GROMACS .gro file of C-alpha atoms in nm:
model
   86
    1MET     CA    1  -0.017   0.019  -0.053
    2GLU     CA    2   0.269   0.259   0.122
    3SER     CA    3   0.399   0.190  -0.257
    4ALA     CA    4   0.046   0.278  -0.480
    5LEU     CA    5   0.127   0.555  -0.237
    6ARG     CA    6   0.416   0.679  -0.279
    7PHE     CA    7   0.402   0.651  -0.706
    8SER     CA    8   0.035   0.824  -0.695
    9ALA     CA    9   0.202   1.107  -0.498
   10GLU     CA   10   0.456   1.142  -0.724
   11HIS     CA   11   0.260   1.073  -0.994
   12GLY     CA   12   0.026   1.396  -0.855
   13TYR     CA   13  -0.229   1.229  -0.756
   14LEU     CA   14  -0.162   1.296  -0.398
   15SER     CA   15  -0.069   1.575  -0.236
   16ALA     CA   16   0.348   1.670  -0.050
   17SER     CA   17   0.084   1.759   0.263
   18ASP     CA   18  -0.107   1.367   0.167
   19MET     CA   19   0.186   1.159   0.216
   20ALA     CA   20   0.291   1.349   0.505
   21VAL     CA   21  -0.013   1.266   0.629
   22TRP     CA   22  -0.005   0.887   0.566
   23GLU     CA   23   0.346   0.879   0.675
   24ASP     CA   24   0.276   1.069   1.047
   25TYR     CA   25  -0.052   0.782   1.101
   26VAL     CA   26   0.245   0.515   1.011
   27ALA     CA   27   0.556   0.672   1.270
   28HIS     CA   28   0.202   0.734   1.542
   29GLY     CA   29  -0.073   0.501   1.480
   30ALA     CA   30  -0.348   0.773   1.517
   31LEU     CA   31  -0.387   1.120   1.371
   32ARG     CA   32  -0.637   1.434   1.505
   33TRP     CA   33  -0.721   1.751   1.263
   34VAL     CA   34  -0.697   2.011   1.547
   35PRO     CA   35  -0.975   2.340   1.418
   36VAL     CA   36  -0.763   2.681   1.382
   37VAL     CA   37  -0.935   3.002   1.288
   38HIS     CA   38  -0.776   3.345   1.259
   39VAL     CA   39  -0.928   3.618   1.366
   40ARG     CA   40  -0.883   3.987   1.289
   41ARG     CA   41  -1.040   4.288   1.560
   42ASN     CA   42  -0.892   4.691   1.534
   43GLY     CA   43  -0.562   4.562   1.398
   44ASP     CA   44  -0.464   4.256   1.617
   45GLU     CA   45  -0.469   3.907   1.515
   46GLN     CA   46  -0.507   3.570   1.698
   47THR     CA   47  -0.504   3.295   1.649
   48TYR     CA   48  -0.814   3.061   1.842
   49THR     CA   49  -0.789   2.619   1.770
   50GLY     CA   50  -1.043   2.422   1.847
   51GLU     CA   51  -1.065   2.037   1.990
   52PRO     CA   52  -0.894   1.739   1.848
   53LEU     CA   53  -1.098   1.547   1.603
   54LEU     CA   54  -1.070   1.197   1.479
   55SER     CA   55  -1.217   1.324   1.145
   56HIS     CA   56  -1.046   1.640   0.914
   57ARG     CA   57  -1.417   1.634   0.764
   58ALA     CA   58  -1.602   1.732   1.168
   59ALA     CA   59  -1.280   1.904   1.205
   60LEU     CA   60  -1.320   2.154   0.918
   61HIS     CA   61  -1.684   2.151   0.952
   62ALA     CA   62  -1.613   2.313   1.362
   63ALA     CA   63  -1.394   2.517   1.211
   64GLU     CA   64  -1.568   2.746   0.968
   65SER     CA   65  -1.858   2.693   1.197
   66MET     CA   66  -1.574   2.917   1.509
   67CYS     CA   67  -1.497   3.111   1.198
   68ASP     CA   68  -1.883   3.250   1.121
   69SER     CA   69  -1.931   3.256   1.517
   70LEU     CA   70  -1.616   3.435   1.580
   71GLY     CA   71  -1.595   3.633   1.244
   72GLY     CA   72  -1.296   3.523   1.127
   73GLU     CA   73  -1.106   3.532   0.822
   74TRP     CA   74  -0.992   3.196   0.762
   75SER     CA   75  -1.012   2.869   0.928
   76GLY     CA   76  -0.823   2.580   0.922
   77VAL     CA   77  -0.687   2.272   1.024
   78ARG     CA   78  -0.401   2.181   1.148
   79ARG     CA   79  -0.255   1.688   1.163
   80MET     CA   80  -0.176   1.639   1.541
   81ALA     CA   81  -0.031   1.315   1.570
   82GLU     CA   82  -0.089   1.047   1.867
   83ARG     CA   83   0.271   0.924   2.022
   84GLY     CA   84   0.187   0.623   2.081
   85ALA     CA   85  -0.164   0.504   1.960
   86ALA     CA   86  -0.224   0.167   1.787
   0.00000   0.00000   0.00000
C-alpha cells in the first residue's frame, strides 16, 4: 500500500501533504485534526484552536462554525499525531 501511495504522490494524484499525513499515521498510529481560526479585530490578530477530532471533515466543519461565530478571516485544520497510539 505504501508503494501505491508513493507512486500516486509522485505522479500528481496525491499532494505532498497527503503523503505527510500517511507517514505520520504509519509512524504514530493515529491522527487527530485540530480546527484553527484566524481573527483580526481593531488591528489585533488572534488564532483560536478547537478540540482535536478524529475526522478531517468534522474538524473542517468545526473550524468553519468557529469562524462564523467569531467573525474570523479564515479557517482550516492542522494535523496532530498521537504518539504511541495504536
